[in-house]
Amino acid sequence: MEINKATREKVQKTLKRMQKAIDYNDKEYMSELLYHLAEVAYFEGLNNGEERNSGNEKTRHENTVFLKERLDSEISKLLLEIGVPAHIKGHRYLSDAISIVCQDFSTLSSITKGIYPQIAKKYNTTATRVERAIRHAIEIAWNRGDKESMTPILGTAVIQANVKPTNSEYLHLIADYIRRNLKEK
């Protein structure tokens, strides 16, 4: 299996981070990086399989659009289920942020310099306003949402601690849940 240049660079960066994690004996970060490498291998395998089987650029583009629409639909449905109202800006921004994270988990490491500015540019606003709107959406869901419906998504530990997760924790938990569920379907 041949991997493309961008994927090879991602893997090399992750391996360098892995070496630093080993040097500092940071087991939690090592497991996170291993998970990331496994995801890259899994999705790269899927991409290579599609390329070998289809050979048709238009079909691949249609598949990508379909998967993106399916992902957006799942995210929106999930946000409504856990209590993020659709009428607030934070819902739209949170949906976009989760979509970005689902496509590349490494973006979570640069949420303030990567994700927020990217969304801000899309909606012609500032990164600060995006961050605030997402925080507001999370707070509304946390205070008004149904804790029982949040438990399978955010985890029992988060709900029992009754401490509102940060924006990046929330993004990570929801993106992880969605990616696991989309793989199962």
Short mmCIF file of C-alpha atoms in Angstrom, two decimals:
data_model
loop_
_atom_site.label_atom_id
_atom_site.label_comp_id
_atom_site.label_asym_id
_atom_site.label_seq_id
_atom_site.Cartn_x
_atom_site.Cartn_y
_atom_site.Cartn_z
CA MET A 1 0.00 0.00 0.00
CA GLU A 2 1.39 3.36 -1.03
CA ILE A 3 0.53 6.46 1.00
CA ASN A 4 0.40 9.98 -0.31
CA LYS A 5 2.85 12.70 0.66
CA ALA A 6 0.48 14.54 3.04
CA THR A 7 -0.30 11.36 4.95
CA ARG A 8 3.37 10.44 5.12
CA GLU A 9 4.14 13.87 6.61
CA LYS A 10 1.34 13.47 9.20
CA VAL A 11 2.69 10.08 10.22
CA GLN A 12 6.25 11.42 10.50
CA LYS A 13 5.10 14.33 12.69
CA THR A 14 3.12 11.95 14.87
CA LEU A 15 6.13 9.66 15.23
CA LYS A 16 8.28 12.62 16.31
CA ARG A 17 5.63 13.51 18.90
CA MET A 18 5.58 9.88 19.98
CA GLN A 19 9.34 9.98 20.60
CA LYS A 20 8.93 13.06 22.81
CA ALA A 21 6.08 11.36 24.69
CA ILE A 22 8.35 8.35 25.24
CA ASP A 23 11.17 10.60 26.44
CA TYR A 24 8.83 12.24 28.97
CA ASN A 25 7.15 8.91 29.81
CA ASP A 26 3.72 10.46 29.08
CA LYS A 27 1.59 7.33 28.69
CA GLU A 28 -1.69 9.17 28.13
CA TYR A 29 -0.25 11.20 25.25
CA MET A 30 1.40 8.06 23.82
CA SER A 31 -1.95 6.26 23.74
CA GLU A 32 -3.57 9.28 22.09
CA LEU A 33 -0.87 9.30 19.42
CA LEU A 34 -1.22 5.55 18.86
CA TYR A 35 -4.95 6.04 18.42
CA HIS A 36 -4.22 8.79 15.88
CA LEU A 37 -1.82 6.53 13.95
CA ALA A 38 -4.41 3.76 13.91
CA GLU A 39 -7.00 6.19 12.52
CA VAL A 40 -4.62 7.35 9.80
CA ALA A 41 -3.90 3.74 8.85
CA TYR A 42 -7.59 2.85 8.82
CA PHE A 43 -8.72 5.81 6.73
CA GLU A 44 -5.72 5.67 4.42
CA GLY A 45 -6.58 2.02 3.77
CA LEU A 46 -10.15 3.02 2.93
CA ASN A 47 -8.97 5.79 0.61
CA ASN A 48 -6.54 3.51 -1.19
CA GLY A 49 -9.22 0.85 -1.55
CA GLU A 50 -11.60 3.38 -3.09
CA GLU A 51 -8.93 4.58 -5.49
CA ARG A 52 -8.08 1.07 -6.66
CA ASN A 53 -11.69 -0.03 -7.02
CA SER A 54 -13.36 3.01 -8.52
CA GLY A 55 -10.77 4.64 -10.74
CA ASN A 56 -13.41 7.25 -11.47
CA GLU A 57 -12.72 10.75 -10.10
CA LYS A 58 -16.38 11.78 -10.29
CA THR A 59 -17.50 8.77 -8.23
CA ARG A 60 -14.89 9.50 -5.55
CA HIS A 61 -16.02 13.13 -5.37
CA GLU A 62 -19.67 12.05 -5.04
CA ASN A 63 -18.70 9.61 -2.27
CA THR A 64 -16.82 12.37 -0.43
CA VAL A 65 -19.79 14.75 -0.73
CA PHE A 66 -22.15 12.01 0.47
CA LEU A 67 -19.92 11.20 3.46
CA LYS A 68 -19.59 14.92 4.32
CA GLU A 69 -23.38 15.37 4.15
CA ARG A 70 -23.90 12.24 6.25
CA LEU A 71 -21.37 13.50 8.81
CA ASP A 72 -23.04 16.93 8.98
CA SER A 73 -26.44 15.30 9.37
CA GLU A 74 -25.22 13.05 12.20
CA ILE A 75 -23.58 15.99 13.98
CA SER A 76 -26.66 18.19 13.75
CA LYS A 77 -28.95 15.40 14.94
CA LEU A 78 -26.66 14.65 17.86
CA LEU A 79 -26.35 18.30 18.92
CA LEU A 80 -30.13 18.65 18.97
CA GLU A 81 -30.43 15.40 20.94
CA ILE A 82 -28.10 16.60 23.69
CA GLY A 83 -29.76 19.99 23.97
CA VAL A 84 -27.87 22.46 21.77
CA PRO A 85 -30.64 24.64 20.26
CA ALA A 86 -30.52 24.98 16.48
CA HIS A 87 -31.40 28.68 16.47
CA ILE A 88 -28.20 29.91 18.13
CA LYS A 89 -24.99 30.66 16.25
CA GLY A 90 -23.05 28.36 18.54
CA HIS A 91 -24.93 25.36 17.11
CA ARG A 92 -23.70 26.10 13.60
CA TYR A 93 -20.16 26.89 14.77
CA LEU A 94 -20.05 23.82 17.02
CA SER A 95 -21.29 21.65 14.16
CA ASP A 96 -18.53 22.94 11.88
CA ALA A 97 -15.89 22.52 14.58
CA ILE A 98 -16.94 18.92 15.24
CA SER A 99 -16.87 18.21 11.52
CA ILE A 100 -13.32 19.57 11.28
CA VAL A 101 -12.21 17.48 14.25
CA CYS A 102 -13.92 14.34 12.89
CA GLN A 103 -11.97 14.69 9.68
CA ASP A 104 -8.65 15.26 11.47
CA PHE A 105 -8.28 14.74 15.22
CA SER A 106 -4.89 16.47 15.24
CA THR A 107 -6.69 19.82 14.80
CA LEU A 108 -7.72 19.61 18.47
CA SER A 109 -4.19 20.59 19.43
CA SER A 110 -4.63 23.95 17.73
CA ILE A 111 -8.22 24.83 18.46
CA THR A 112 -7.66 28.56 19.10
CA LYS A 113 -5.23 29.08 16.23
CA GLY A 114 -6.71 26.60 13.79
CA ILE A 115 -10.38 25.72 14.20
CA TYR A 116 -11.81 29.01 15.47
CA PRO A 117 -10.14 31.19 12.80
CA GLN A 118 -11.19 28.72 10.09
CA ILE A 119 -14.83 28.91 11.17
CA ALA A 120 -14.60 32.68 11.68
CA LYS A 121 -13.38 33.12 8.12
CA LYS A 122 -16.24 30.97 6.79
CA TYR A 123 -18.88 33.08 8.59
CA ASN A 124 -17.10 36.43 8.29
CA THR A 125 -16.68 36.98 12.03
CA THR A 126 -13.84 36.80 14.57
CA ALA A 127 -12.30 33.77 16.25
CA THR A 128 -13.17 35.25 19.65
CA ARG A 129 -16.85 35.42 18.73
CA VAL A 130 -16.75 31.84 17.46
CA GLU A 131 -15.18 30.64 20.72
CA ARG A 132 -17.72 32.56 22.80
CA ALA A 133 -20.69 31.28 20.76
CA ILE A 134 -19.48 27.67 21.08
CA ARG A 135 -18.95 28.11 24.82
CA HIS A 136 -22.46 29.57 25.11
CA ALA A 137 -23.96 26.64 23.16
CA ILE A 138 -22.18 24.14 25.39
CA GLU A 139 -23.37 25.95 28.50
CA ILE A 140 -26.98 25.94 27.32
CA ALA A 141 -26.79 22.22 26.55
CA TRP A 142 -25.11 21.53 29.88
CA ASN A 143 -27.65 23.48 31.94
CA ARG A 144 -30.86 22.67 30.04
CA GLY A 145 -30.04 19.42 28.24
CA ASP A 146 -31.07 15.94 29.26
CA LYS A 147 -28.20 14.37 31.24
CA GLU A 148 -29.40 10.85 30.35
CA SER A 149 -29.06 11.50 26.62
CA MET A 150 -25.62 13.07 27.20
CA THR A 151 -24.25 10.09 29.15
CA PRO A 152 -23.49 7.76 26.21
CA ILE A 153 -21.92 10.64 24.30
CA LEU A 154 -19.95 12.51 26.94
CA GLY A 155 -19.36 9.55 29.25
CA THR A 156 -20.47 8.74 32.74
CA ALA A 157 -17.42 10.29 34.39
CA VAL A 158 -18.10 13.72 32.87
CA ILE A 159 -21.78 13.67 33.80
CA GLN A 160 -21.18 12.41 37.35
CA ALA A 161 -18.46 14.99 37.99
CA ASN A 162 -21.08 17.61 37.01
CA VAL A 163 -18.37 19.96 35.78
CA LYS A 164 -19.06 21.54 32.42
CA PRO A 165 -16.43 20.37 29.92
CA THR A 166 -14.23 22.90 28.14
CA ASN A 167 -14.78 23.61 24.47
CA SER A 168 -11.94 21.32 23.40
CA GLU A 169 -13.06 18.51 25.75
CA TYR A 170 -16.59 18.78 24.42
CA LEU A 171 -15.39 18.76 20.80
CA HIS A 172 -13.18 15.76 21.45
CA LEU A 173 -15.89 13.72 23.19
CA ILE A 174 -18.56 14.40 20.57
CA ALA A 175 -16.22 13.92 17.59
CA ASP A 176 -14.94 10.66 19.07
CA TYR A 177 -18.51 9.43 19.62
CA ILE A 178 -19.56 10.34 16.06
CA ARG A 179 -16.52 8.72 14.47
CA ARG A 180 -17.09 5.50 16.41
CA ASN A 181 -20.77 5.43 15.42
CA LEU A 182 -20.17 6.21 11.74
CA LYS A 183 -17.66 3.37 11.51
CA GLU A 184 -20.24 0.95 12.95
CA LYS A 185 -22.96 1.91 10.44
#
